[in-house]
Amino acid sequence: MRGAKPNLKPAARPVLDASRPPAWLSKDAKAEWKRVMPLLIERRILSDADLGSLENYAVSIGRVREIERLIQSAGVDPALFRMQDKAIQTARQLASELGLTPVSRSRPALNEEPDEDDTSPLAE
């Protein structure tokens, strides 16, 4: 993901209730789903079309945690480190898309109303 990221804006038809995580998710992935779902509902930026991204984010976080346990029990294994690094990268990208990172939360919404006292010619 390169270039400017789009600003987040409230979804036209936001998900308004904390749906249960899909049954097929791992224990760690379900825990992450339950942690972030209330935050996304509160911000009203999650639509039904975004649930796939949320599933993928939860799977990635679950994998990071599962692989960490394997590393701690099995010791140094370069293959595990590579798998964990890829899962971390994927989780970070999806977290940004979902507005779960500090930078993505700081971007203004596209549909914010301009200040009424703004006299800048660019405000129009």
GROMACS .gro file of C-alpha atoms in nm:
model
  124
    1MET     CA    1   0.000   0.000   0.000
    2ARG     CA    2   0.174   0.310  -0.122
    3GLY     CA    3   0.063   0.667  -0.163
    4ALA     CA    4  -0.197   0.865   0.023
    5LYS     CA    5  -0.451   0.664   0.214
    6PRO     CA    6  -0.816   0.764   0.175
    7ASN     CA    7  -0.980   0.939   0.466
    8LEU     CA    8  -1.223   0.732   0.665
    9LYS     CA    9  -1.584   0.839   0.670
   10PRO     CA   10  -1.894   0.703   0.835
   11ALA     CA   11  -2.050   0.422   0.636
   12ALA     CA   12  -2.376   0.497   0.456
   13ARG     CA   13  -2.527   0.185   0.616
   14PRO     CA   14  -2.305   0.112   0.917
   15VAL     CA   15  -2.309  -0.211   1.112
   16LEU     CA   16  -2.485  -0.114   1.434
   17ASP     CA   17  -2.468  -0.431   1.641
   18ALA     CA   18  -2.172  -0.638   1.748
   19SER     CA   19  -2.221  -0.950   1.544
   20ARG     CA   20  -2.064  -1.269   1.670
   21PRO     CA   21  -1.731  -1.367   1.521
   22PRO     CA   22  -1.744  -1.640   1.257
   23ALA     CA   23  -1.729  -1.985   1.416
   24TRP     CA   24  -1.431  -2.091   1.205
   25LEU     CA   25  -1.199  -1.825   1.351
   26SER     CA   26  -0.930  -1.939   1.593
   27LYS     CA   27  -0.958  -1.854   1.962
   28ASP     CA   28  -0.708  -1.569   1.922
   29ALA     CA   29  -0.884  -1.435   1.612
   30LYS     CA   30  -1.222  -1.442   1.790
   31ALA     CA   31  -1.074  -1.251   2.083
   32GLU     CA   32  -0.945  -0.980   1.847
   33TRP     CA   33  -1.282  -0.962   1.667
   34LYS     CA   34  -1.457  -0.911   2.002
   35ARG     CA   35  -1.202  -0.645   2.101
   36VAL     CA   36  -1.228  -0.427   1.790
   37MET     CA   37  -1.591  -0.474   1.685
   38PRO     CA   38  -1.731  -0.235   1.952
   39LEU     CA   39  -1.475   0.030   1.850
   40LEU     CA   40  -1.571   0.006   1.483
   41ILE     CA   41  -1.943   0.016   1.563
   42GLU     CA   42  -1.895   0.323   1.781
   43ARG     CA   43  -1.716   0.504   1.497
   44ARG     CA   44  -1.985   0.396   1.249
   45ILE     CA   45  -1.729   0.322   0.976
   46LEU     CA   46  -1.794  -0.051   0.937
   47SER     CA   47  -2.045  -0.170   0.676
   48ASP     CA   48  -2.148  -0.522   0.580
   49ALA     CA   49  -1.906  -0.498   0.287
   50ASP     CA   50  -1.618  -0.448   0.534
   51LEU     CA   51  -1.680  -0.763   0.737
   52GLY     CA   52  -1.447  -0.963   0.512
   53SER     CA   53  -1.165  -0.720   0.587
   54LEU     CA   54  -1.242  -0.749   0.958
   55GLU     CA   55  -1.231  -1.130   0.931
   56ASN     CA   56  -0.895  -1.115   0.753
   57TYR     CA   57  -0.760  -0.871   1.013
   58ALA     CA   58  -0.871  -1.099   1.298
   59VAL     CA   59  -0.717  -1.403   1.125
   60SER     CA   60  -0.386  -1.217   1.082
   61ILE     CA   61  -0.373  -1.109   1.446
   62GLY     CA   62  -0.465  -1.463   1.551
   63ARG     CA   63  -0.179  -1.601   1.343
   64VAL     CA   64   0.069  -1.356   1.492
   65ARG     CA   65  -0.022  -1.476   1.840
   66GLU     CA   66  -0.029  -1.845   1.748
   67ILE     CA   67   0.310  -1.824   1.577
   68GLU     CA   68   0.454  -1.637   1.877
   69ARG     CA   69   0.354  -1.928   2.101
   70LEU     CA   70   0.521  -2.170   1.857
   71ILE     CA   71   0.839  -1.960   1.857
   72GLN     CA   72   0.843  -1.954   2.236
   73SER     CA   73   0.801  -2.330   2.259
   74ALA     CA   74   1.008  -2.444   1.958
   75GLY     CA   75   1.286  -2.190   1.971
   76VAL     CA   76   1.443  -2.004   1.683
   77ASP     CA   77   1.303  -2.115   1.349
   78PRO     CA   78   1.355  -1.881   1.053
   79ALA     CA   79   1.042  -2.013   0.879
   80LEU     CA   80   0.826  -1.920   1.180
   81PHE     CA   81   0.977  -1.571   1.191
   82ARG     CA   82   0.901  -1.520   0.820
   83MET     CA   83   0.543  -1.638   0.866
   84GLN     CA   84   0.497  -1.413   1.167
   85ASP     CA   85   0.645  -1.113   0.985
   86LYS     CA   86   0.403  -1.162   0.694
   87ALA     CA   87   0.108  -1.192   0.933
   88ILE     CA   88   0.216  -0.873   1.112
   89GLN     CA   89   0.242  -0.684   0.782
   90THR     CA   90  -0.101  -0.803   0.673
   91ALA     CA   91  -0.256  -0.716   1.009
   92ARG     CA   92  -0.099  -0.369   1.001
   93GLN     CA   93  -0.233  -0.298   0.651
   94LEU     CA   94  -0.582  -0.417   0.737
   95ALA     CA   95  -0.578  -0.228   1.068
   96SER     CA   96  -0.503   0.089   0.874
   97GLU     CA   97  -0.790   0.023   0.632
   98LEU     CA   98  -1.026  -0.031   0.924
   99GLY     CA   99  -0.915   0.283   1.109
  100LEU     CA  100  -0.747   0.093   1.392
  101THR     CA  101  -0.408   0.267   1.382
  102PRO     CA  102  -0.324   0.607   1.534
  103VAL     CA  103  -0.244   0.753   1.191
  104SER     CA  104  -0.562   0.626   1.027
  105ARG     CA  105  -0.772   0.757   1.316
  106SER     CA  106  -0.614   1.102   1.285
  107ARG     CA  107  -0.720   1.150   0.921
  108PRO     CA  108  -1.023   1.374   0.885
  109ALA     CA  109  -1.345   1.230   0.750
  110LEU     CA  110  -1.427   1.314   0.390
  111ASN     CA  111  -1.775   1.430   0.471
  112GLU     CA  112  -1.696   1.666   0.757
  113GLU     CA  113  -1.866   2.000   0.722
  114PRO     CA  114  -1.629   2.296   0.675
  115ASP     CA  115  -1.614   2.559   0.946
  116GLU     CA  116  -1.869   2.833   0.879
  117ASP     CA  117  -1.619   3.105   0.968
  118ASP     CA  118  -1.355   2.967   0.732
  119THR     CA  119  -1.283   3.239   0.478
  120SER     CA  120  -1.026   3.042   0.285
  121PRO     CA  121  -1.104   3.024  -0.088
  122LEU     CA  122  -1.000   2.658  -0.072
  123ALA     CA  123  -1.278   2.579   0.175
  124GLU     CA  124  -1.540   2.584  -0.099
   0.00000   0.00000   0.00000
